[in-house]
Amino acid sequence: MINKVLIANRGEIALRVIRTCHEMGLKTVAVYSTADRDALHVRFADEAVCIGPPASKESYLRPDRLIAAAEVTGADAIHPGYGFLSENAEFSDICADHNIKFIGPTGHTISLMGDKSLAKTTMTKANVPTVPGSKGIVQSVDEGMALAREIGYPVLAKAKAGGGGKGMRIIHEPSEFEKNFVSAQTEAAAAFGNGDVYLEKFILKPRHVEIQLLGDGKGTVIHFGERECSIQRRHQKLVEESPSPIITPELREKMGQAAIRGAEAVNYEGAGTVEFLVDADMNFYFIEMNTRIQVEHPVTEEVTDCDLIEYQVRVAMGETIRKRSIPMEGHSIECRINAEDPYKNFSPSPGMITTFHPPGGHGVRLDTHAYAGYYIPPYYDSMIGKLIVRSRTRELAINKMKRALNEFVIEGVKTTIPFHKQLMDNPDFQAGNFDTHFLDSFDLKPEKELN
Ligand code: MV4
């Protein structure tokens, strides 16, 4: 049984987890760095413990301090949120060693899925479609060139310890194989301390579609449909929606059952997401599995009417899942509101929020830790909130998002709101006609031309 949950995170996700814990009658413990003394998660939790100075490495990324905070407050579980230690296998194991329930998968599952090449092999064995490519790590340039000729150019070299685009190189033809393959290895070694690389056929103009899962660690996994996540910039998602405008009920079930097969093969426990690429012919291929709750989980919550944080806590308490299909209804879109200047290459814009007028009304949800007078510290990521809408159809949801964006006033820092307003007005976005390269050619108009 879980009575008290320590939230090893900050910002909107810390608040999000605290809210559900309180609804479930659970006590909460916030942790904070000295830069977050005045943050809302500190005020809304039942207790709060300072775990160090502003730098994440000295605070939110310190297992020893988090465990000490849990022990002195008597917390019996830790929710890691996303980012920070949420996909750190060692931290999951450390929690277990201290008799504190890590709300998420075992260290073994986290490290299995963290090895992107081993994860792919695991999925192939479970009969989940994967991108044609090497069987595991490619040991030499000669081996790689022979393989690339079989696979057919262009190919993609990917780091086994990668994810999020680091240590990834496109190779268009044999003459550039050695240079690009070695630079993927070098970048991977520098970023992850491991230079192992595998090869895949490069899928042209793919969509990024992911399936939300929940497993009970006792053999049962269910899915909550898909999220469309193709609207991204430099591997940072900016807008997500559910359902995907291109996925039919038949394809959803095929992708959902494939994702379930993969997760059941590892006896998955907790919330997880299987990422697929969907090509122009609607073939889908597994690329990665994320073993955490994701930033964009609210769009799934809106169309399934499920509280995914509640489900994470319940499976962590040992509840079993009843095998069932979760119905989806309506359409939900999320815009990430970042303290960034979209007119200056999305460069960070930390500082004091002087005016904060949140949107509201029917079908509008704002997950944020920001308020008027809140100072956005420069030490962490720049997301200050997520604006989520829900309506009956995609067209109505876009319409509602435009209305909500127009109501939203933030002064003192630059935000991504002007970008989102223009995206919602884009005919290709409105038609559902986009892929992962859409933002490469998206031209932001000057603000003064808008009205
Ligand atoms: C790919 C791909 C095309 N072909 N794999 C980018 C980050 C990592 N999660 C996987 N990524 C990709 N893998 C093959 N075989 C294109 C991408 C990709 C991408 C994927 C999802 C969302 C946005 C993306 C942007 C550029 C490239």
GROMACS .gro file of C-alpha atoms and ligand atoms in nm:
model
  478
    1MET     CA    1   0.000   0.000   0.000
    2ILE     CA    2   0.109   0.357  -0.070
    3ASN     CA    3   0.020   0.636   0.176
    4LYS     CA    4   0.263   0.915   0.096
    5VAL     CA    5   0.416   1.000  -0.242
    6LEU     CA    6   0.733   1.203  -0.293
    7ILE     CA    7   0.736   1.381  -0.629
    8ALA     CA    8   1.093   1.387  -0.763
    9ASN     CA    9   1.024   1.670  -1.006
   10ARG     CA   10   0.923   2.034  -1.041
   11GLY     CA   11   0.703   2.256  -1.258
   12GLU     CA   12   0.368   2.163  -1.406
   13ILE     CA   13   0.418   1.786  -1.383
   14ALA     CA   14   0.489   1.804  -1.009
   15LEU     CA   15   0.159   1.992  -0.965
   16ARG     CA   16  -0.018   1.747  -1.194
   17VAL     CA   17   0.093   1.448  -0.983
   18ILE     CA   18   0.016   1.622  -0.651
   19ARG     CA   19  -0.341   1.692  -0.767
   20THR     CA   20  -0.418   1.329  -0.845
   21CYS     CA   21  -0.250   1.206  -0.525
   22HIS     CA   22  -0.471   1.437  -0.319
   23GLU     CA   23  -0.783   1.318  -0.501
   24MET     CA   24  -0.678   0.964  -0.411
   25GLY     CA   25  -0.639   1.057  -0.043
   26LEU     CA   26  -0.260   1.027  -0.053
   27LYS     CA   27  -0.018   1.258   0.127
   28THR     CA   28   0.245   1.433  -0.088
   29VAL     CA   29   0.602   1.550  -0.044
   30ALA     CA   30   0.754   1.809  -0.277
   31VAL     CA   31   1.127   1.848  -0.326
   32TYR     CA   32   1.281   2.170  -0.449
   33SER     CA   33   1.605   2.342  -0.533
   34THR     CA   34   1.676   2.685  -0.386
   35ALA     CA   35   1.573   2.835  -0.723
   36ASP     CA   36   1.223   2.686  -0.671
   37ARG     CA   37   1.155   2.812  -0.317
   38ASP     CA   38   0.847   3.006  -0.433
   39ALA     CA   39   0.720   2.741  -0.677
   40LEU     CA   40   0.361   2.619  -0.658
   41HIS     CA   41   0.451   2.251  -0.618
   42VAL     CA   42   0.619   2.346  -0.289
   43ARG     CA   43   0.304   2.521  -0.167
   44PHE     CA   44   0.051   2.261  -0.284
   45ALA     CA   45   0.227   1.955  -0.142
   46ASP     CA   46   0.164   1.855   0.221
   47GLU     CA   47   0.536   1.879   0.296
   48ALA     CA   48   0.842   2.006   0.112
   49VAL     CA   49   1.212   1.933   0.139
   50CYS     CA   50   1.492   2.145  -0.006
   51ILE     CA   51   1.734   1.916  -0.189
   52GLY     CA   52   2.006   2.153  -0.302
   53PRO     CA   53   2.118   2.444  -0.518
   54PRO     CA   54   1.966   2.542  -0.855
   55ALA     CA   55   2.176   2.320  -1.083
   56SER     CA   56   1.980   1.997  -1.157
   57LYS     CA   57   2.292   1.789  -1.109
   58GLU     CA   58   2.307   1.910  -0.748
   59SER     CA   59   1.935   1.877  -0.674
   60TYR     CA   60   1.668   1.707  -0.891
   61LEU     CA   61   1.926   1.459  -1.029
   62ARG     CA   62   2.064   1.351  -0.689
   63PRO     CA   63   1.932   1.004  -0.591
   64ASP     CA   64   2.095   1.028  -0.246
   65ARG     CA   65   1.914   1.350  -0.161
   66LEU     CA   66   1.580   1.225  -0.294
   67ILE     CA   67   1.603   0.902  -0.094
   68ALA     CA   68   1.700   1.098   0.218
   69ALA     CA   69   1.400   1.329   0.166
   70ALA     CA   70   1.170   1.027   0.131
   71GLU     CA   71   1.313   0.864   0.442
   72VAL     CA   72   1.288   1.170   0.669
   73THR     CA   73   0.927   1.237   0.561
   74GLY     CA   74   0.819   0.873   0.562
   75ALA     CA   75   0.719   0.870   0.194
   76ASP     CA   76   0.664   0.513   0.075
   77ALA     CA   77   0.666   0.587  -0.300
   78ILE     CA   78   0.842   0.819  -0.546
   79HIS     CA   79   0.681   0.954  -0.863
   80PRO     CA   80   0.958   1.066  -1.101
   81GLY     CA   81   0.744   1.267  -1.348
   82TYR     CA   82   0.920   1.311  -1.686
   83GLY     CA   83   1.280   1.414  -1.753
   84PHE     CA   84   1.526   1.419  -1.461
   85LEU     CA   85   1.553   1.064  -1.314
   86SER     CA   86   1.233   0.927  -1.472
   87GLU     CA   87   1.420   0.692  -1.709
   88ASN     CA   88   1.720   0.625  -1.489
   89ALA     CA   89   1.741   0.248  -1.431
   90GLU     CA   90   1.979   0.285  -1.139
   91PHE     CA   91   1.741   0.522  -0.958
   92SER     CA   92   1.451   0.277  -0.997
   93ASP     CA   93   1.672   0.006  -0.843
   94ILE     CA   94   1.795   0.237  -0.564
   95CYS     CA   95   1.433   0.310  -0.467
   96ALA     CA   96   1.360  -0.064  -0.455
   97ASP     CA   97   1.671  -0.125  -0.243
   98HIS     CA   98   1.539   0.130   0.009
   99ASN     CA   99   1.188  -0.020   0.019
  100ILE     CA  100   1.046   0.285  -0.157
  101LYS     CA  101   0.809   0.207  -0.446
  102PHE     CA  102   0.932   0.368  -0.770
  103ILE     CA  103   0.616   0.459  -0.964
  104GLY     CA  104   0.729   0.320  -1.296
  105PRO     CA  105   0.902   0.012  -1.439
  106THR     CA  106   1.185  -0.187  -1.282
  107GLY     CA  107   1.545  -0.086  -1.347
  108HIS     CA  108   1.575  -0.394  -1.566
  109THR     CA  109   1.293  -0.279  -1.800
  110ILE     CA  110   1.419   0.081  -1.807
  111SER     CA  111   1.770  -0.026  -1.910
  112LEU     CA  112   1.636  -0.274  -2.167
  113MET     CA  113   1.430   0.000  -2.338
  114GLY     CA  114   1.712   0.254  -2.289
  115ASP     CA  115   1.929   0.039  -2.516
  116LYS     CA  116   1.753   0.134  -2.840
  117SER     CA  117   1.912  -0.151  -3.034
  118LEU     CA  118   1.822  -0.418  -2.775
  119ALA     CA  119   1.472  -0.270  -2.746
  120LYS     CA  120   1.433  -0.310  -3.122
  121THR     CA  121   1.550  -0.673  -3.111
  122THR     CA  122   1.306  -0.738  -2.825
  123MET     CA  123   1.021  -0.592  -3.031
  124THR     CA  124   1.116  -0.789  -3.342
  125LYS     CA  125   1.101  -1.110  -3.135
  126ALA     CA  126   0.754  -1.009  -3.012
  127ASN     CA  127   0.638  -0.974  -3.374
  128VAL     CA  128   0.621  -0.592  -3.362
  129PRO     CA  129   0.712  -0.436  -3.701
  130THR     CA  130   1.049  -0.258  -3.692
  131VAL     CA  131   1.241  -0.058  -3.954
  132PRO     CA  132   1.454  -0.281  -4.182
  133GLY     CA  133   1.817  -0.256  -4.077
  134SER     CA  134   2.111  -0.414  -3.898
  135LYS     CA  135   2.067  -0.693  -3.646
  136GLY     CA  136   2.210  -0.508  -3.351
  137ILE     CA  137   2.529  -0.303  -3.332
  138VAL     CA  138   2.738  -0.249  -3.647
  139GLN     CA  139   3.101  -0.313  -3.552
  140SER     CA  140   3.291  -0.168  -3.848
  141VAL     CA  141   3.264   0.060  -4.151
  142ASP     CA  142   3.308  -0.240  -4.385
  143GLU     CA  143   3.027  -0.432  -4.218
  144GLY     CA  144   2.809  -0.121  -4.227
  145MET     CA  145   2.872  -0.049  -4.595
  146ALA     CA  146   2.788  -0.406  -4.693
  147LEU     CA  147   2.465  -0.386  -4.492
  148ALA     CA  148   2.371  -0.044  -4.631
  149ARG     CA  149   2.398  -0.181  -4.984
  150GLU     CA  150   2.151  -0.457  -4.893
  151ILE     CA  151   1.912  -0.223  -4.707
  152GLY     CA  152   1.930   0.039  -4.980
  153TYR     CA  153   2.024   0.407  -4.941
  154PRO     CA  154   1.945   0.639  -4.772
  155VAL     CA  155   2.021   0.477  -4.435
  156LEU     CA  156   2.028   0.617  -4.085
  157ALA     CA  157   2.297   0.549  -3.825
  158LYS     CA  158   2.148   0.560  -3.474
  159ALA     CA  159   2.312   0.547  -3.131
  160LYS     CA  160   2.208   0.251  -2.917
  161ALA     CA  161   2.215   0.479  -2.612
  162GLY     CA  162   2.042   0.755  -2.809
  163GLY     CA  163   1.689   0.878  -2.846
  164GLY     CA  164   1.581   1.230  -2.921
  165GLY     CA  165   1.799   1.255  -3.230
  166LYS     CA  166   2.146   1.267  -3.069
  167GLY     CA  167   2.409   1.047  -3.232
  168MET     CA  168   2.195   1.011  -3.545
  169ARG     CA  169   2.327   1.061  -3.903
  170ILE     CA  170   2.159   1.023  -4.240
  171ILE     CA  171   2.379   0.854  -4.501
  172HIS     CA  172   2.267   0.916  -4.860
  173GLU     CA  173   2.528   0.722  -5.059
  174PRO     CA  174   2.831   0.493  -5.022
  175SER     CA  175   3.079   0.780  -5.076
  176GLU     CA  176   2.969   0.950  -4.752
  177PHE     CA  177   2.923   0.630  -4.549
  178GLU     CA  178   3.249   0.631  -4.356
  179LYS     CA  179   3.240   1.002  -4.267
  180ASN     CA  180   2.879   1.001  -4.140
  181PHE     CA  181   2.895   0.662  -3.968
  182VAL     CA  182   3.207   0.761  -3.773
  183SER     CA  183   3.059   1.099  -3.681
  184ALA     CA  184   2.749   0.923  -3.539
  185GLN     CA  185   2.981   0.702  -3.332
  186THR     CA  186   3.187   1.000  -3.214
  187GLU     CA  187   2.882   1.208  -3.119
  188ALA     CA  188   2.726   0.912  -2.937
  189ALA     CA  189   3.047   0.843  -2.745
  190ALA     CA  190   3.070   1.208  -2.638
  191ALA     CA  191   2.701   1.240  -2.544
  192PHE     CA  192   2.636   0.900  -2.382
  193GLY     CA  193   2.979   0.754  -2.307
  194ASN     CA  194   2.897   0.476  -2.552
  195GLY     CA  195   2.967   0.495  -2.925
  196ASP     CA  196   2.769   0.189  -3.036
  197VAL     CA  197   2.561   0.253  -3.346
  198TYR     CA  198   2.306   0.049  -3.546
  199LEU     CA  199   2.170   0.101  -3.898
  200GLU     CA  200   1.819   0.149  -4.034
  201LYS     CA  201   1.657   0.224  -4.366
  202PHE     CA  202   1.581   0.599  -4.361
  203ILE     CA  203   1.204   0.646  -4.381
  204LEU     CA  204   1.120   0.949  -4.593
  205LYS     CA  205   0.868   1.204  -4.458
  206PRO     CA  206   0.744   0.989  -4.171
  207ARG     CA  207   0.473   1.070  -3.921
  208HIS     CA  208   0.551   1.022  -3.554
  209VAL     CA  209   0.257   0.838  -3.397
  210GLU     CA  210   0.281   0.692  -3.046
  211ILE     CA  211   0.064   0.449  -2.850
  212GLN     CA  212  -0.007   0.506  -2.479
  213LEU     CA  213   0.014   0.189  -2.269
  214LEU     CA  214  -0.042   0.080  -1.912
  215GLY     CA  215   0.091  -0.247  -1.774
  216ASP     CA  216   0.035  -0.406  -1.433
  217GLY     CA  217   0.365  -0.597  -1.419
  218LYS     CA  218   0.166  -0.915  -1.384
  219GLY     CA  219   0.131  -0.987  -1.755
  220THR     CA  220  -0.154  -0.755  -1.860
  221VAL     CA  221  -0.111  -0.444  -2.077
  222ILE     CA  222  -0.384  -0.222  -2.223
  223HIS     CA  223  -0.362   0.066  -2.471
  224PHE     CA  224  -0.525   0.410  -2.475
  225GLY     CA  225  -0.502   0.483  -2.847
  226GLU     CA  226  -0.250   0.705  -3.022
  227ARG     CA  227  -0.107   1.053  -3.015
  228GLU     CA  228   0.005   1.236  -3.327
  229CYS     CA  229   0.340   1.401  -3.248
  230SER     CA  230   0.479   1.504  -3.588
  231ILE     CA  231   0.470   1.879  -3.516
  232GLN     CA  232   0.818   1.913  -3.369
  233ARG     CA  233   1.128   2.127  -3.408
  234ARG     CA  234   1.476   1.988  -3.350
  235HIS     CA  235   1.318   1.684  -3.179
  236GLN     CA  236   1.121   1.908  -2.943
  237LYS     CA  237   0.748   1.851  -2.978
  238LEU     CA  238   0.541   2.168  -2.991
  239VAL     CA  239   0.190   2.036  -3.059
  240GLU     CA  240   0.035   1.694  -2.998
  241GLU     CA  241  -0.313   1.562  -3.061
  242SER     CA  242  -0.532   1.260  -3.019
  243PRO     CA  243  -0.659   1.091  -3.226
  244SER     CA  244  -0.411   1.127  -3.515
  245PRO     CA  245  -0.588   1.270  -3.821
  246ILE     CA  246  -0.444   0.987  -4.037
  247ILE     CA  247  -0.515   0.683  -3.819
  248THR     CA  248  -0.825   0.474  -3.895
  249PRO     CA  249  -0.992   0.260  -3.625
  250GLU     CA  250  -0.847  -0.050  -3.797
  251LEU     CA  251  -0.490   0.084  -3.799
  252ARG     CA  252  -0.529   0.204  -3.436
  253GLU     CA  253  -0.617  -0.148  -3.330
  254LYS     CA  254  -0.327  -0.297  -3.528
  255MET     CA  255  -0.078  -0.050  -3.377
  256GLY     CA  256  -0.234  -0.083  -3.032
  257GLN     CA  257  -0.212  -0.463  -3.036
  258ALA     CA  258   0.146  -0.451  -3.169
  259ALA     CA  259   0.245  -0.214  -2.886
  260ILE     CA  260   0.072  -0.441  -2.631
  261ARG     CA  261   0.258  -0.747  -2.765
  262GLY     CA  262   0.589  -0.568  -2.721
  263ALA     CA  263   0.513  -0.453  -2.367
  264GLU     CA  264   0.366  -0.786  -2.257
  265ALA     CA  265   0.684  -0.956  -2.381
  266VAL     CA  266   0.875  -0.765  -2.108
  267ASN     CA  267   0.597  -0.797  -1.848
  268TYR     CA  268   0.571  -0.418  -1.849
  269GLU     CA  269   0.469  -0.231  -1.535
  270GLY     CA  270   0.349   0.127  -1.535
  271ALA     CA  271   0.263   0.386  -1.799
  272GLY     CA  272   0.468   0.364  -2.117
  273THR     CA  273   0.467   0.485  -2.474
  274VAL     CA  274   0.562   0.299  -2.789
  275GLU     CA  275   0.682   0.533  -3.064
  276PHE     CA  276   0.612   0.438  -3.423
  277LEU     CA  277   0.702   0.595  -3.755
  278VAL     CA  278   0.423   0.579  -4.012
  279ASP     CA  279   0.537   0.603  -4.374
  280ALA     CA  280   0.354   0.747  -4.675
  281ASP     CA  281   0.199   0.404  -4.748
  282MET     CA  282   0.068   0.379  -4.389
  283ASN     CA  283   0.316   0.110  -4.289
  284PHE     CA  284   0.416   0.149  -3.924
  285TYR     CA  285   0.749   0.067  -3.761
  286PHE     CA  286   0.852   0.059  -3.393
  287ILE     CA  287   1.138   0.299  -3.317
  288GLU     CA  288   1.156   0.346  -2.939
  289MET     CA  289   0.973   0.287  -2.614
  290ASN     CA  290   0.953   0.555  -2.345
  291THR     CA  291   0.919   0.417  -1.994
  292ARG     CA  292   0.776   0.730  -1.828
  293ILE     CA  293   0.462   0.942  -1.826
  294GLN     CA  294   0.505   1.187  -2.114
  295VAL     CA  295   0.453   1.562  -2.138
  296GLU     CA  296   0.170   1.509  -2.388
  297HIS     CA  297  -0.030   1.255  -2.180
  298PRO     CA  298  -0.322   1.499  -2.127
  299VAL     CA  299  -0.453   1.469  -2.486
  300THR     CA  300  -0.500   1.097  -2.421
  301GLU     CA  301  -0.668   1.171  -2.088
  302GLU     CA  302  -0.909   1.408  -2.261
  303VAL     CA  303  -1.027   1.164  -2.530
  304THR     CA  304  -1.038   0.855  -2.305
  305ASP     CA  305  -1.161   1.031  -1.986
  306CYS     CA  306  -0.894   0.842  -1.790
  307ASP     CA  307  -0.655   0.988  -1.529
  308LEU     CA  308  -0.324   0.829  -1.633
  309ILE     CA  309  -0.145   0.943  -1.315
  310GLU     CA  310  -0.413   0.769  -1.108
  311TYR     CA  311  -0.356   0.451  -1.310
  312GLN     CA  312   0.022   0.478  -1.259
  313VAL     CA  313  -0.030   0.497  -0.882
  314ARG     CA  314  -0.284   0.213  -0.879
  315VAL     CA  315  -0.062  -0.034  -1.066
  316ALA     CA  316   0.226   0.074  -0.839
  317MET     CA  317   0.003  -0.028  -0.545
  318GLY     CA  318  -0.023  -0.373  -0.701
  319GLU     CA  319  -0.366  -0.349  -0.861
  320THR     CA  320  -0.418  -0.575  -1.159
  321ILE     CA  321  -0.559  -0.449  -1.488
  322ARG     CA  322  -0.878  -0.585  -1.639
  323LYS     CA  323  -0.811  -0.658  -2.007
  324ARG     CA  324  -1.040  -0.422  -2.198
  325SER     CA  325  -1.052  -0.181  -2.488
  326ILE     CA  326  -1.063   0.185  -2.387
  327PRO     CA  327  -1.312   0.388  -2.592
  328MET     CA  328  -1.200   0.720  -2.741
  329GLU     CA  329  -1.437   1.009  -2.798
  330GLY     CA  330  -1.390   1.351  -2.954
  331HIS     CA  331  -1.061   1.524  -3.031
  332SER     CA  332  -0.794   1.686  -2.814
  333ILE     CA  333  -0.499   1.914  -2.900
  334GLU     CA  334  -0.214   2.034  -2.679
  335CYS     CA  335   0.004   2.338  -2.743
  336ARG     CA  336   0.325   2.361  -2.543
  337ILE     CA  337   0.366   2.712  -2.407
  338ASN     CA  338   0.741   2.773  -2.373
  339ALA     CA  339   0.923   3.080  -2.248
  340GLU     CA  340   1.099   3.109  -2.584
  341ASP     CA  341   1.108   3.370  -2.856
  342PRO     CA  342   0.971   3.211  -3.176
  343TYR     CA  343   1.105   3.513  -3.367
  344LYS     CA  344   1.460   3.448  -3.243
  345ASN     CA  345   1.494   3.081  -3.331
  346PHE     CA  346   1.297   2.979  -3.020
  347SER     CA  347   1.576   3.102  -2.793
  348PRO     CA  348   1.499   3.077  -2.418
  349SER     CA  349   1.337   3.380  -2.256
  350PRO     CA  350   1.359   3.337  -1.879
  351GLY     CA  351   1.256   3.612  -1.638
  352MET     CA  352   0.959   3.753  -1.446
  353ILE     CA  353   0.604   3.696  -1.567
  354THR     CA  354   0.441   4.034  -1.506
  355THR     CA  355   0.092   3.960  -1.645
  356PHE     CA  356  -0.068   3.617  -1.655
  357HIS     CA  357  -0.423   3.584  -1.780
  358PRO     CA  358  -0.512   3.219  -1.837
  359PRO     CA  359  -0.779   3.112  -2.085
  360GLY     CA  360  -1.080   2.916  -1.964
  361GLY     CA  361  -1.425   2.795  -2.059
  362HIS     CA  362  -1.573   2.470  -2.179
  363GLY     CA  363  -1.324   2.210  -2.300
  364VAL     CA  364  -1.017   2.417  -2.206
  365ARG     CA  365  -0.750   2.278  -1.969
  366LEU     CA  366  -0.432   2.458  -1.866
  367ASP     CA  367  -0.160   2.254  -1.693
  368THR     CA  368   0.086   2.510  -1.560
  369HIS     CA  369   0.285   2.615  -1.257
  370ALA     CA  370   0.308   2.977  -1.374
  371TYR     CA  371   0.133   3.280  -1.221
  372ALA     CA  372   0.165   3.660  -1.232
  373GLY     CA  373   0.483   3.745  -1.042
  374TYR     CA  374   0.642   3.403  -1.103
  375TYR     CA  375   1.007   3.420  -1.199
  376ILE     CA  376   1.106   3.162  -1.462
  377PRO     CA  377   1.449   3.039  -1.358
  378PRO     CA  378   1.708   2.989  -1.635
  379TYR     CA  379   1.828   2.651  -1.500
  380TYR     CA  380   1.554   2.419  -1.625
  381ASP     CA  381   1.356   2.359  -1.943
  382SER     CA  382   1.157   2.646  -2.084
  383MET     CA  383   0.808   2.491  -2.079
  384ILE     CA  384   0.579   2.705  -1.864
  385GLY     CA  385   0.255   2.528  -1.939
  386LYS     CA  386   0.041   2.319  -2.168
  387LEU     CA  387  -0.281   2.446  -2.316
  388ILE     CA  388  -0.510   2.152  -2.389
  389VAL     CA  389  -0.850   2.167  -2.558
  390ARG     CA  390  -1.112   1.904  -2.624
  391SER     CA  391  -1.409   1.913  -2.857
  392ARG     CA  392  -1.623   1.680  -3.069
  393THR     CA  393  -1.421   1.707  -3.391
  394ARG     CA  394  -1.071   1.811  -3.494
  395GLU     CA  395  -1.207   2.118  -3.669
  396LEU     CA  396  -1.393   2.229  -3.355
  397ALA     CA  397  -1.086   2.158  -3.141
  398ILE     CA  398  -0.867   2.379  -3.365
  399ASN     CA  399  -1.131   2.647  -3.343
  400LYS     CA  400  -1.142   2.624  -2.964
  401MET     CA  401  -0.760   2.631  -2.946
  402LYS     CA  402  -0.756   2.955  -3.151
  403ARG     CA  403  -1.009   3.111  -2.914
  404ALA     CA  404  -0.813   2.998  -2.606
  405LEU     CA  405  -0.480   3.123  -2.750
  406ASN     CA  406  -0.640   3.461  -2.819
  407GLU     CA  407  -0.753   3.487  -2.454
  408PHE     CA  408  -0.413   3.386  -2.317
  409VAL     CA  409  -0.206   3.689  -2.209
  410ILE     CA  410   0.149   3.646  -2.079
  411GLU     CA  411   0.369   3.954  -2.035
  412GLY     CA  412   0.727   3.990  -1.915
  413VAL     CA  413   0.871   3.700  -2.115
  414LYS     CA  414   0.845   3.593  -2.479
  415THR     CA  415   0.634   3.283  -2.541
  416THR     CA  416   0.543   3.037  -2.817
  417ILE     CA  417   0.182   3.163  -2.822
  418PRO     CA  418   0.228   3.364  -3.149
  419PHE     CA  419   0.369   3.052  -3.317
  420HIS     CA  420   0.072   2.841  -3.210
  421LYS     CA  421  -0.178   3.103  -3.334
  422GLN     CA  422  -0.022   3.090  -3.681
  423LEU     CA  423   0.001   2.712  -3.684
  424MET     CA  424  -0.370   2.680  -3.602
  425ASP     CA  425  -0.439   2.905  -3.904
  426ASN     CA  426  -0.219   2.702  -4.143
  427PRO     CA  427  -0.424   2.527  -4.417
  428ASP     CA  428  -0.193   2.222  -4.427
  429PHE     CA  429  -0.213   2.180  -4.050
  430GLN     CA  430  -0.589   2.218  -4.066
  431ALA     CA  431  -0.609   1.956  -4.342
  432GLY     CA  432  -0.397   1.712  -4.138
  433ASN     CA  433  -0.142   1.730  -4.416
  434PHE     CA  434   0.197   1.723  -4.238
  435ASP     CA  435   0.490   1.501  -4.136
  436THR     CA  436   0.791   1.530  -3.902
  437HIS     CA  437   0.956   1.779  -4.143
  438PHE     CA  438   0.660   2.019  -4.149
  439LEU     CA  439   0.821   2.288  -3.929
  440ASP     CA  440   1.145   2.287  -4.134
  441SER     CA  441   0.964   2.499  -4.392
  442PHE     CA  442   0.716   2.682  -4.170
  443ASP     CA  443   0.747   3.059  -4.209
  444LEU     CA  444   0.647   3.266  -3.909
  445LYS     CA  445   0.492   3.595  -4.018
  446PRO     CA  446   0.586   3.918  -3.831
  447GLU     CA  447   0.350   3.976  -3.539
  448LYS     CA  448   0.242   4.317  -3.668
  449GLU     CA  449   0.085   4.156  -3.977
  450LEU     CA  450  -0.154   3.966  -3.751
  451ASN     CA  451  -0.479   4.095  -3.612
  452MV4     C1  452   1.395   0.773  -3.803
  452MV4     C2  453   1.354   0.859  -3.907
  452MV4     C3  454   1.348   0.808  -4.034
  452MV4     N1  455   1.384   0.679  -4.058
  452MV4     N2  456   1.427   0.646  -3.830
  452MV4     C4  457   1.433   1.103  -3.461
  452MV4     C5  458   1.455   1.088  -3.315
  452MV4     C6  459   1.438   0.945  -3.282
  452MV4     N3  460   1.341   0.930  -3.181
  452MV4     C7  461   1.399   0.877  -3.408
  452MV4     N4  462   1.396   0.976  -3.513
  452MV4     C8  463   1.377   0.942  -3.642
  452MV4     N5  464   1.404   0.814  -3.675
  452MV4     C9  465   1.423   0.601  -3.956
  452MV4     N6  466   1.458   0.476  -3.981
  452MV4    C10  467   1.321   0.989  -3.873
  452MV4    C11  468   1.333   1.033  -3.743
  452MV4    C12  469   1.296   1.169  -3.717
  452MV4    C13  470   1.190   1.200  -3.634
  452MV4    C14  471   1.116   1.102  -3.568
  452MV4    C15  472   1.012   1.134  -3.486
  452MV4    C16  473   0.978   1.268  -3.468
  452MV4    C17  474   1.049   1.365  -3.530
  452MV4    C18  475   1.155   1.334  -3.614
  452MV4    C19  476   1.225   1.434  -3.678
  452MV4    C20  477   1.330   1.404  -3.761
  452MV4    C21  478   1.366   1.270  -3.780
   0.00000   0.00000   0.00000
